[in-house]
């Protein structure tokens, strides 16, 4: 067995199991820690896909910045664990799981029916440079400079909005 | 170089998206619902990176970069809204935030 497949199986299992654990833990802090584990597994998968830049940004931005923000809010609000994890009406719970399973079966069916890997040419599969920082930086500062600037403006607006919302006293 | 069939990544991404959907439907804590939404955004990112790598085209990864920017902005504003609601109602249970319920 090839090392790439072994790594994929390990990282994929960690990602899948940690995502399921995240939605089934009663304590929100433990959910957040499992989400961090999921983000690290995803970063490993991005490395397997030759996307070095995205892998590093995933660890820094998601596992670092966003999850610290979540944990800070959990600490500030100090909410008790959900006593009833699933809604007491059993029907709604089973309906939710049914909807989720249906969505998954539908997507998986479409993926295998379309079988996108059959249409790939060998030189496309062989290309390894698409994820390097050099390629992405070049694209980002030439063809995608306007979206880049707009996203900077969006972050500024989000900063100001978060400050105003969190400062404001209601009632 | 990439010896794994592309479908494996896509099915993993579909699985994570589905778990995110189930999390939004099942959980009552607004912060955990928010984390499930982040999970769904991440599964979409995995699909983008998969197609980008297998097609040898970096545009998908640039799109992932922008998705991450929007997710960061969304997390900041959303958590600020949750704090504001908590000040008002002393709860983040989404069953109790039903002022718009008809």
Coordinates of C-alpha atoms in Angstrom, one line a residue:
Chain A
X1 CA 0.0 0.0 0.0
X2 CA 1.1 3.4 -1.0
X3 CA 2.0 5.9 1.8
X4 CA -0.3 8.5 0.3
X5 CA -3.3 6.2 0.7
X6 CA -2.4 5.4 4.3
X7 CA -2.1 9.0 5.1
X8 CA -5.4 9.8 3.4
X9 CA -7.1 7.0 5.4
X10 CA -5.7 8.2 8.7
X11 CA -6.4 11.9 8.1
X12 CA -9.8 11.2 6.6
X13 CA -10.9 9.0 9.5
X14 CA -9.7 11.7 12.0
X15 CA -11.6 14.4 10.1
X16 CA -14.8 12.3 9.9
X17 CA -14.8 11.0 13.5
X18 CA -13.9 14.4 15.0
X19 CA -16.7 16.1 13.1
X20 CA -19.2 13.6 14.4
X21 CA -17.8 13.9 17.9
X22 CA -18.1 17.7 17.6
X23 CA -21.9 17.6 17.1
X24 CA -22.6 14.9 19.7
X25 CA -20.7 16.3 22.8
X26 CA -22.8 18.0 25.4
X27 CA -20.1 20.4 26.5
X28 CA -19.5 23.2 24.0
X29 CA -15.8 23.5 24.9
X30 CA -15.2 19.9 24.1
X31 CA -17.0 20.4 20.8
X32 CA -14.7 23.3 20.0
X33 CA -11.6 21.2 20.8
X34 CA -12.8 18.5 18.4
X35 CA -13.4 21.1 15.7
X36 CA -9.8 22.2 16.1
X37 CA -8.7 18.5 15.6
X38 CA -10.9 18.5 12.5
X39 CA -9.2 21.6 11.2
X40 CA -5.7 20.1 11.7
X41 CA -6.7 16.9 9.9
X42 CA -8.0 19.0 7.0
X43 CA -4.7 20.9 6.9
X44 CA -3.0 17.5 6.6
X45 CA -5.3 16.6 3.7
X46 CA -4.5 19.9 2.0
X47 CA -0.8 19.0 2.2
X48 CA -1.6 15.7 0.6
X49 CA -3.3 17.6 -2.2
X50 CA -0.1 19.8 -2.7
X51 CA -1.9 22.9 -1.4
X52 CA 0.9 24.1 1.0
X53 CA -0.4 27.7 1.2
X54 CA -3.9 26.7 2.1
X55 CA -2.7 24.2 4.6
X56 CA -0.7 26.8 6.5
X57 CA -3.4 29.4 6.3
X58 CA -5.9 26.7 7.6
X59 CA -3.8 26.2 10.7
X60 CA -3.1 29.9 11.3
X61 CA -6.5 31.4 10.5
X62 CA -9.0 28.6 11.4
X63 CA -7.3 26.6 14.2
X64 CA -5.5 29.7 15.5
X65 CA -7.6 32.8 15.1
X66 CA -11.2 31.7 14.6
X67 CA -11.2 28.9 17.2
X68 CA -9.6 31.1 19.8
X69 CA -12.4 33.6 19.2
X70 CA -15.0 30.8 19.7
X71 CA -13.3 29.6 22.9
X72 CA -13.1 33.2 24.3
X73 CA -16.8 33.7 23.7
X74 CA -17.6 30.3 25.3
X75 CA -15.5 31.4 28.3
X76 CA -17.2 34.8 28.5
X77 CA -20.7 33.5 28.3
X78 CA -20.1 30.5 30.5
X79 CA -23.3 28.7 29.5
X80 CA -24.2 25.4 31.1
X81 CA -23.9 22.2 29.1
X82 CA -27.1 21.3 27.2
X83 CA -29.1 19.0 29.4
X84 CA -31.0 17.6 26.6
X85 CA -28.6 17.2 23.8
X86 CA -31.2 16.1 21.4
X87 CA -34.5 17.9 21.3
X88 CA -37.0 16.2 23.6
X89 CA -39.4 15.7 20.7
X90 CA -38.0 12.5 19.3
X91 CA -39.7 13.0 15.9
X92 CA -37.7 16.1 15.1
X93 CA -34.4 14.4 16.0
X94 CA -35.1 11.5 13.7
X95 CA -36.3 13.8 11.0
X96 CA -33.1 15.8 11.3
X97 CA -30.9 12.7 11.0
X98 CA -33.1 11.5 8.1
X99 CA -32.6 14.8 6.2
X100 CA -28.8 14.6 6.8
X101 CA -28.6 11.0 5.6
X102 CA -30.6 11.8 2.6
X103 CA -28.4 14.8 1.7
X104 CA -25.3 12.6 2.0
X105 CA -26.6 9.8 -0.1
X106 CA -27.7 12.2 -2.7
X107 CA -24.3 13.9 -2.9
X108 CA -22.4 10.6 -2.9
X109 CA -24.6 9.2 -5.6
X110 CA -24.0 12.3 -7.8
X111 CA -20.3 12.1 -7.2
X112 CA -20.0 8.5 -8.2
X113 CA -22.4 8.9 -11.1
X114 CA -20.5 11.8 -12.5
X115 CA -17.1 10.2 -11.7
X116 CA -15.1 13.4 -12.4
X117 CA -11.7 11.7 -12.3
X118 CA -12.4 9.9 -15.6
X119 CA -12.3 13.2 -17.5
X120 CA -8.9 14.2 -16.2
X121 CA -5.9 14.3 -18.5
X122 CA -2.6 12.9 -17.3
X123 CA -0.8 16.2 -17.5
X124 CA -3.5 17.8 -15.3
X125 CA -3.0 15.1 -12.7
X126 CA 0.7 15.5 -12.9
X127 CA 0.7 19.2 -12.2
X128 CA 2.2 19.9 -8.8
X129 CA 2.8 23.7 -8.9
X130 CA -0.8 24.8 -8.5
X131 CA -0.7 25.2 -4.7
X132 CA 2.7 26.9 -4.0
X133 CA 2.8 30.3 -2.4
X134 CA 4.6 31.7 -5.4
X135 CA 1.7 30.7 -7.8
X136 CA -1.0 31.9 -5.5
X137 CA 0.7 35.1 -4.6
X138 CA 1.3 35.9 -8.3
X139 CA -2.4 35.3 -9.1
X140 CA -3.6 37.2 -6.0
X141 CA -1.6 40.4 -6.7
X142 CA -2.2 40.5 -10.5
X143 CA -5.5 39.0 -11.7
X144 CA -7.3 39.0 -8.4
X145 CA -6.1 42.3 -6.9
X146 CA -9.6 43.9 -6.7
X147 CA -11.2 41.0 -4.8
X148 CA -8.1 41.0 -2.6
X149 CA -8.6 44.7 -1.8
X150 CA -12.4 44.2 -1.3
X151 CA -11.7 41.4 1.2
X152 CA -9.4 43.7 3.1
X153 CA -12.2 46.2 3.3
X154 CA -14.6 43.5 4.4
X155 CA -12.3 42.6 7.3
X156 CA -12.2 46.3 8.3
X157 CA -16.0 46.5 8.2
X158 CA -16.3 43.3 10.2
X159 CA -13.9 44.6 12.9
X160 CA -15.9 47.8 13.3
X161 CA -19.2 45.9 13.2
X162 CA -18.1 43.5 15.9
X163 CA -16.8 46.3 18.1
X164 CA -20.1 48.3 17.8
X165 CA -22.3 45.2 18.3
X166 CA -20.4 43.9 21.3
X167 CA -20.2 47.4 22.9
X168 CA -23.8 48.4 22.5
X169 CA -26.0 48.2 25.6
X170 CA -29.5 46.9 24.7
X171 CA -32.7 47.8 26.5
Chain B
X1 CA 1.6 12.1 -8.2
X2 CA -1.9 12.1 -6.8
X3 CA -2.6 8.4 -6.7
X4 CA -5.9 8.6 -4.8
X5 CA -9.1 8.8 -6.8
X6 CA -10.7 12.2 -6.6
X7 CA -14.0 10.8 -5.4
X8 CA -12.5 9.8 -2.0
X9 CA -11.9 13.5 -1.2
X10 CA -15.3 14.5 -2.5
X11 CA -17.1 11.9 -0.5
X12 CA -15.2 12.9 2.7
X13 CA -16.2 16.5 2.0
X14 CA -19.8 15.4 1.5
X15 CA -19.7 13.5 4.8
X16 CA -18.4 16.6 6.6
X17 CA -21.0 18.8 5.0
X18 CA -23.7 16.4 6.1
X19 CA -22.5 16.2 9.6
X20 CA -22.6 20.0 9.6
X21 CA -26.2 20.0 8.4
X22 CA -27.1 17.5 11.2
X23 CA -25.3 19.7 13.8
X24 CA -27.3 22.8 12.8
X25 CA -30.6 20.8 13.0
X26 CA -29.9 18.9 16.2
X27 CA -28.0 21.3 18.5
X28 CA -29.6 24.0 20.6
X29 CA -26.6 26.0 21.6
X30 CA -26.2 28.9 19.2
X31 CA -22.3 28.8 19.4
X32 CA -22.3 25.1 18.5
X33 CA -24.6 25.8 15.6
X34 CA -22.1 28.4 14.5
X35 CA -19.3 25.9 14.7
X36 CA -21.3 23.5 12.6
X37 CA -21.6 26.3 10.0
X38 CA -17.8 26.6 10.1
X39 CA -17.6 22.8 9.5
X40 CA -19.8 23.2 6.4
X41 CA -17.6 26.0 5.1
X42 CA -14.5 23.8 5.6
X43 CA -16.0 20.9 3.7
X44 CA -16.7 23.3 0.8
X45 CA -13.1 24.4 1.0
X46 CA -12.0 20.8 0.8
X47 CA -14.0 20.4 -2.5
X48 CA -12.4 23.5 -3.9
X49 CA -8.9 22.4 -3.1
X50 CA -9.5 18.9 -4.4
X51 CA -10.7 20.2 -7.8
X52 CA -7.9 22.8 -7.9
X53 CA -5.2 20.2 -7.3
X54 CA -6.6 17.5 -9.7
X55 CA -7.2 20.1 -12.5
X56 CA -3.8 21.7 -11.9
X57 CA -5.4 25.1 -11.6
X58 CA -4.7 27.4 -8.7
X59 CA -7.9 29.5 -9.0
X60 CA -9.8 27.2 -6.7
X61 CA -7.2 27.7 -3.9
X62 CA -7.5 31.5 -4.4
X63 CA -11.3 31.1 -3.9
X64 CA -10.6 29.2 -0.7
X65 CA -8.5 32.1 0.5
X66 CA -11.5 34.4 0.0
X67 CA -13.8 32.0 1.7
X68 CA -11.5 32.0 4.7
X69 CA -11.6 35.8 4.8
X70 CA -15.4 35.8 4.7
X71 CA -15.5 33.1 7.3
X72 CA -13.3 35.1 9.6
X73 CA -15.4 38.2 9.2
X74 CA -18.6 36.2 9.7
X75 CA -17.3 34.5 12.9
X76 CA -16.4 37.9 14.4
X77 CA -19.7 39.6 13.6
X78 CA -21.8 36.5 14.4
X79 CA -20.1 36.0 17.8
X80 CA -20.6 39.7 18.6
X81 CA -24.3 39.2 17.8
X82 CA -24.5 36.2 20.1
X83 CA -22.9 38.2 22.9
X84 CA -25.5 41.0 22.3
X85 CA -28.3 38.4 22.5
X86 CA -26.8 36.9 25.6
X87 CA -26.8 40.3 27.3
X88 CA -30.4 40.7 26.5
X89 CA -31.8 37.2 27.2
X90 CA -29.1 35.6 29.4
X91 CA -29.2 32.5 27.2
X92 CA -27.8 31.2 23.9
X93 CA -30.4 28.5 23.5
X94 CA -31.9 29.0 20.1
X95 CA -35.3 27.7 21.3
X96 CA -35.6 30.7 23.6
X97 CA -34.6 33.2 20.9
X98 CA -38.1 33.1 19.3
X99 CA -39.1 36.7 19.1
X100 CA -39.7 36.5 15.3
X101 CA -41.6 33.2 15.6
X102 CA -45.0 33.5 14.1

